[in-house]
Short mmCIF file of C-alpha atoms in Angstrom, two decimals:
data_model
loop_
_atom_site.label_atom_id
_atom_site.label_comp_id
_atom_site.label_asym_id
_atom_site.label_seq_id
_atom_site.Cartn_x
_atom_site.Cartn_y
_atom_site.Cartn_z
CA UNK M 1 29.31 -111.36 45.97
CA UNK M 2 28.78 -109.45 42.76
CA UNK M 3 28.42 -105.72 43.31
CA UNK M 4 26.51 -103.35 41.09
CA UNK M 5 29.81 -102.09 39.80
CA UNK M 6 30.71 -105.52 38.40
CA UNK M 7 33.31 -106.48 41.00
CA UNK M 8 33.40 -109.60 43.17
CA UNK M 9 34.50 -109.10 46.76
CA UNK M 10 37.32 -111.44 47.83
CA UNK M 11 37.66 -112.97 51.29
CA UNK M 12 40.72 -112.51 53.51
CA UNK M 13 42.33 -115.85 52.60
CA UNK M 14 41.93 -115.23 48.87
CA UNK M 15 43.34 -111.70 49.30
CA UNK M 16 46.44 -112.99 51.07
CA UNK M 17 46.94 -115.73 48.50
CA UNK M 18 46.86 -113.18 45.67
CA UNK M 19 49.09 -110.75 47.56
CA UNK M 20 51.74 -113.44 47.93
CA UNK M 21 51.91 -113.79 44.12
CA UNK M 22 53.21 -110.32 43.31
CA UNK M 23 56.58 -108.73 44.19
CA UNK M 24 55.58 -105.05 44.26
CA UNK M 25 52.83 -103.16 46.05
CA UNK M 26 52.17 -99.53 46.94
CA UNK M 27 52.27 -97.83 50.33
CA UNK M 28 49.56 -95.20 50.61
CA UNK M 29 50.04 -92.52 53.27
CA UNK M 30 49.97 -88.78 53.91
CA UNK M 31 53.00 -86.55 53.34
CA UNK M 32 52.83 -82.86 54.24
CA UNK M 33 49.04 -83.09 54.37
CA UNK M 34 48.84 -84.47 50.82
CA UNK M 35 47.97 -88.00 49.69
CA UNK M 36 51.15 -89.90 48.84
CA UNK M 37 51.90 -93.28 47.27
CA UNK M 38 55.14 -95.18 46.80
CA UNK M 39 55.66 -98.52 45.01
CA UNK M 40 57.92 -100.89 46.89
CA UNK M 41 58.70 -104.60 46.87
CA UNK M 42 57.51 -106.50 49.91
CA UNK M 43 56.99 -109.87 51.54
CA UNK M 44 54.27 -111.28 53.74
CA UNK M 45 55.20 -112.27 57.27
CA UNK M 46 53.83 -115.40 58.96
CA UNK M 47 51.09 -113.35 60.65
CA UNK M 48 50.10 -111.83 57.27
CA UNK M 49 51.76 -108.49 58.05
CA UNK M 50 53.31 -106.76 55.04
CA UNK M 51 57.09 -106.38 55.45
CA UNK M 52 59.00 -103.61 53.67
CA UNK M 53 62.73 -103.08 53.59
CA UNK M 54 64.02 -99.57 53.21
CA UNK M 55 66.86 -97.33 54.38
CA UNK M 56 66.98 -95.54 57.76
CA UNK M 57 67.26 -92.18 55.99
CA UNK M 58 64.19 -92.66 53.80
CA UNK M 59 61.35 -90.14 53.89
CA UNK M 60 59.00 -93.09 53.97
CA UNK M 61 60.19 -94.29 57.37
CA UNK M 62 59.72 -90.85 58.92
CA UNK M 63 56.27 -90.47 57.36
CA UNK M 64 54.72 -93.82 58.27
CA UNK M 65 56.24 -95.07 61.54
CA UNK M 66 53.37 -95.52 63.99
CA UNK M 67 50.75 -94.37 61.48
CA UNK M 68 47.84 -96.24 59.87
CA UNK M 69 48.61 -96.69 56.18
CA UNK M 70 47.15 -98.63 53.27
CA UNK M 71 49.15 -101.10 51.19
CA UNK M 72 47.80 -102.04 47.77
CA UNK M 73 48.72 -104.63 45.17
CA UNK M 74 46.94 -105.58 41.98
CA UNK M 75 47.16 -107.32 38.62
CA UNK M 76 45.10 -106.26 35.61
CA UNK M 77 44.92 -107.42 32.01
CA UNK M 78 43.76 -104.68 29.65
CA UNK M 79 42.96 -107.17 26.88
CA UNK M 80 40.45 -109.19 28.88
CA UNK M 81 39.55 -106.26 31.16
CA UNK M 82 39.98 -108.51 34.15
CA UNK M 83 42.07 -108.48 37.28
CA UNK M 84 42.15 -108.11 41.03
CA UNK M 85 43.26 -105.70 43.69
CA UNK M 86 43.90 -106.16 47.40
CA UNK M 87 44.26 -103.44 50.04
CA UNK M 88 45.64 -103.96 53.53
CA UNK M 89 45.00 -101.18 56.04
CA UNK M 90 46.86 -101.12 59.33
CA UNK M 91 49.49 -99.52 61.49
CA UNK M 92 53.04 -99.32 60.11
CA UNK M 93 55.84 -99.85 62.62
CA UNK M 94 59.59 -99.71 62.19
CA UNK M 95 61.14 -102.89 63.58
CA UNK M 96 63.49 -101.92 66.42
CA UNK M 97 63.88 -105.24 68.21
CA UNK M 98 67.32 -106.67 67.25
CA UNK M 99 66.12 -110.29 67.21
CA UNK M 100 63.17 -109.39 65.01
CA UNK M 101 65.46 -107.38 62.73
CA UNK M 102 67.78 -110.38 62.49
CA UNK M 103 64.87 -112.69 61.66
CA UNK M 104 63.56 -110.36 58.94
CA UNK M 105 67.06 -110.00 57.48
CA UNK M 106 66.79 -113.72 56.69
CA UNK M 107 63.14 -114.15 55.77
CA UNK M 108 62.07 -110.61 54.82
CA UNK M 109 62.20 -108.98 51.38
CA UNK M 110 65.43 -108.12 49.59
CA UNK M 111 65.91 -104.52 48.63
CA UNK M 112 65.84 -103.69 44.93
CA UNK M 113 68.17 -100.79 45.65
CA UNK M 114 71.72 -100.62 46.97
CA UNK M 115 71.51 -100.09 50.74
CA UNK M 116 74.24 -99.91 53.28
CA UNK M 117 71.88 -100.43 56.18
CA UNK M 118 68.38 -101.87 56.17
CA UNK M 119 65.33 -100.88 58.16
CA UNK M 120 62.29 -103.15 58.19
CA UNK M 121 58.77 -101.79 58.44
CA UNK M 122 55.80 -104.00 59.26
CA UNK M 123 52.24 -103.10 58.27
CA UNK M 124 49.64 -104.99 60.32
CA UNK M 125 46.97 -106.66 58.20
CA UNK M 126 44.19 -105.32 60.40
CA UNK M 127 41.74 -104.75 57.53
CA UNK M 128 42.12 -106.85 54.38
CA UNK M 129 39.82 -106.14 51.44
CA UNK M 130 39.97 -107.27 47.86
CA UNK M 131 37.97 -107.25 44.69
CA UNK M 132 38.08 -108.97 41.36
CA UNK M 133 36.83 -107.99 37.93
CA UNK M 134 36.27 -110.96 35.61
CA UNK M 135 38.09 -114.20 36.40
CA UNK M 136 40.94 -114.11 33.92
CA UNK M 137 43.84 -113.62 36.31
CA UNK M 138 42.67 -115.22 39.53
CA UNK M 139 43.66 -118.78 38.75
CA UNK M 140 47.12 -117.94 37.36
CA UNK D 1 69.55 -87.19 38.72
CA UNK D 2 70.55 -90.28 40.62
CA UNK D 3 69.38 -90.23 44.22
CA UNK D 4 71.03 -92.03 47.09
CA UNK D 5 68.22 -94.54 46.98
CA UNK D 6 69.16 -95.62 43.45
CA UNK D 7 66.27 -93.95 41.61
CA UNK D 8 66.46 -91.48 38.74
CA UNK D 9 64.00 -88.59 38.89
CA UNK D 10 61.96 -88.18 35.69
CA UNK D 11 60.89 -84.85 34.22
CA UNK D 12 57.27 -83.91 33.57
CA UNK D 13 57.34 -84.76 29.87
CA UNK D 14 58.86 -88.17 30.49
CA UNK D 15 56.30 -88.82 33.25
CA UNK D 16 53.38 -88.02 30.95
CA UNK D 17 54.84 -90.15 28.15
CA UNK D 18 55.10 -93.15 30.48
CA UNK D 19 51.65 -92.54 31.96
CA UNK D 20 50.12 -92.66 28.48
CA UNK D 21 51.52 -96.19 27.99
CA UNK D 22 49.53 -97.94 30.72
CA UNK D 23 45.77 -98.50 30.96
CA UNK D 24 45.35 -98.68 34.73
CA UNK D 25 46.43 -96.39 37.57
CA UNK D 26 45.43 -95.91 41.20
CA UNK D 27 43.52 -93.08 42.82
CA UNK D 28 44.86 -92.31 46.29
CA UNK D 29 42.55 -90.43 48.64
CA UNK D 30 41.13 -90.40 52.14
CA UNK D 31 37.97 -92.30 53.08
CA UNK D 32 36.55 -92.00 56.57
CA UNK D 33 39.85 -90.56 57.79
CA UNK D 34 41.80 -93.59 56.50
CA UNK D 35 44.15 -93.77 53.52
CA UNK D 36 42.35 -95.33 50.57
CA UNK D 37 43.43 -96.51 47.13
CA UNK D 38 41.45 -97.73 44.13
CA UNK D 39 42.79 -99.05 40.81
CA UNK D 40 40.94 -97.70 37.79
CA UNK D 41 41.52 -97.37 34.05
CA UNK D 42 42.07 -93.86 32.79
CA UNK D 43 43.06 -91.64 29.92
CA UNK D 44 45.07 -88.45 29.67
CA UNK D 45 43.28 -85.33 28.48
CA UNK D 46 44.88 -82.81 26.11
CA UNK D 47 45.92 -80.63 29.08
CA UNK D 48 47.51 -83.68 30.78
CA UNK D 49 44.67 -84.04 33.28
CA UNK D 50 43.87 -87.64 34.25
CA UNK D 51 40.33 -88.58 33.20
CA UNK D 52 38.41 -91.33 35.03
CA UNK D 53 35.02 -92.74 34.11
CA UNK D 54 32.87 -94.09 36.88
CA UNK D 55 29.21 -94.29 37.93
CA UNK D 56 27.25 -91.48 39.59
CA UNK D 57 26.54 -93.73 42.58
CA UNK D 58 30.15 -94.67 43.25
CA UNK D 59 31.72 -94.04 46.65
CA UNK D 60 34.74 -92.71 44.78
CA UNK D 61 32.85 -89.75 43.30
CA UNK D 62 31.52 -88.71 46.70
CA UNK D 63 34.95 -89.05 48.31
CA UNK D 64 37.09 -87.16 45.81
CA UNK D 65 34.97 -84.44 44.15
CA UNK D 66 36.69 -81.12 44.86
CA UNK D 67 39.51 -82.75 46.84
CA UNK D 68 43.26 -82.97 46.15
CA UNK D 69 44.12 -86.59 45.39
CA UNK D 70 47.10 -88.49 44.05
CA UNK D 71 47.00 -90.70 40.97
CA UNK D 72 49.76 -93.27 40.53
CA UNK D 73 50.80 -95.59 37.71
CA UNK D 74 53.85 -97.80 37.41
CA UNK D 75 55.49 -100.72 35.63
CA UNK D 76 58.04 -102.98 37.32
CA UNK D 77 59.92 -106.06 36.22
CA UNK D 78 60.88 -108.30 39.14
CA UNK D 79 63.44 -110.20 37.06
CA UNK D 80 65.54 -107.18 36.16
CA UNK D 81 64.48 -105.21 39.27
CA UNK D 82 63.76 -102.23 37.09
CA UNK D 83 60.78 -100.04 36.42
CA UNK D 84 59.20 -96.65 36.84
CA UNK D 85 56.42 -94.94 38.73
CA UNK D 86 54.64 -91.65 38.14
CA UNK D 87 52.45 -89.75 40.60
CA UNK D 88 50.12 -86.89 39.67
CA UNK D 89 48.80 -84.79 42.54
CA UNK D 90 45.95 -82.35 41.99
CA UNK D 91 42.33 -81.51 42.55
CA UNK D 92 39.70 -84.02 41.38
CA UNK D 93 36.54 -82.54 39.88
CA UNK D 94 33.39 -84.22 38.60
CA UNK D 95 32.61 -82.96 35.11
CA UNK D 96 29.19 -81.27 35.20
CA UNK D 97 29.31 -79.21 32.00
CA UNK D 98 27.18 -81.05 29.37
CA UNK D 99 29.45 -80.10 26.45
CA UNK D 100 32.51 -81.27 28.34
CA UNK D 101 30.72 -84.49 29.31
CA UNK D 102 29.82 -85.04 25.66
CA UNK D 103 33.40 -84.44 24.57
CA UNK D 104 34.78 -86.90 27.17
CA UNK D 105 32.17 -89.50 26.16
CA UNK D 106 33.95 -89.54 22.80
CA UNK D 107 37.61 -89.10 23.73
CA UNK D 108 37.69 -90.17 27.40
CA UNK D 109 38.30 -93.65 28.78
CA UNK D 110 35.89 -96.55 28.32
CA UNK D 111 34.59 -98.17 31.46
CA UNK D 112 35.74 -101.71 32.16
CA UNK D 113 32.49 -102.30 33.99
CA UNK D 114 28.87 -102.29 32.84
CA UNK D 115 27.45 -98.82 33.53
CA UNK D 116 24.09 -97.40 32.74
CA UNK D 117 25.25 -93.83 33.22
CA UNK D 118 28.76 -92.44 33.19
CA UNK D 119 30.34 -89.73 35.30
CA UNK D 120 33.72 -88.31 34.33
CA UNK D 121 36.22 -87.11 36.90
CA UNK D 122 39.23 -85.01 35.96
CA UNK D 123 42.37 -84.85 38.11
CA UNK D 124 44.49 -81.78 37.37
CA UNK D 125 48.14 -82.57 36.77
CA UNK D 126 49.28 -79.81 39.10
CA UNK D 127 52.27 -81.75 40.47
CA UNK D 128 53.82 -84.47 38.32
CA UNK D 129 56.67 -86.53 39.76
CA UNK D 130 58.25 -89.72 38.57
CA UNK D 131 61.16 -91.99 39.26
CA UNK D 132 62.86 -94.82 37.53
CA UNK D 133 64.89 -97.74 38.82
CA UNK D 134 67.25 -99.24 36.24
CA UNK D 135 66.50 -98.54 32.57
CA UNK D 136 64.95 -101.82 31.52
CA UNK D 137 61.39 -100.69 30.94
CA UNK D 138 61.75 -97.05 29.97
CA UNK D 139 62.44 -97.53 26.29
CA UNK D 140 59.67 -100.09 25.71
#
């Protein structure tokens, strides 16, 4: 579907395929009543939930546990003015089940930062939307 | 300043210098009571406001005019696990003054999409925060 604004809408499968290509996305949430955004590396779980790994003391964990957040990833090429973006919107939940924590320690994302203790956060892929401008990056 | 989470905080000048390097950032706002995020190309005005160019009919204009939003840009390198991110938080305002519109038509950002009529939105750089992981990308 080509919108008036020149973007093609992407279907859920295409969105998840693109999301799996990039290492870093951005958690979008509210902090002290203001819009907040934090880039973080992630992985996709088998049920298409976004999995983040952070530290128990992080502000992020306190701000998003149990809350509906957005998670965005994109790739753009300024030369060809093409690219895509995908947004997942869903509830974020800190993983408290020990077996689930153990599983994600093996298959979940590594942290890019030194961490003594890891906390995993899952964001349900309840709503998945994506759009594409041009076609330059989609096939890569 | 090195935080426990391994990031260096960046000062305002450094944030604005990095922001000027990249063509695309992300507007973070609220749409129908849900967190929303939209990648868009931008430029920095002389007073360090972020300038966006969009169409009068866009959902974005309706959602953010007069509202405090966040605007984020970043660069990360997955190989070296380094990068930076900058977030500007401030009020977004549609430019209605004809002289200001004319000025931004010359010095503001181009649109990446075909547009019959342009609307400019300025986001005041009231709060500017940034952080850096590693030092791999900062000097580039």
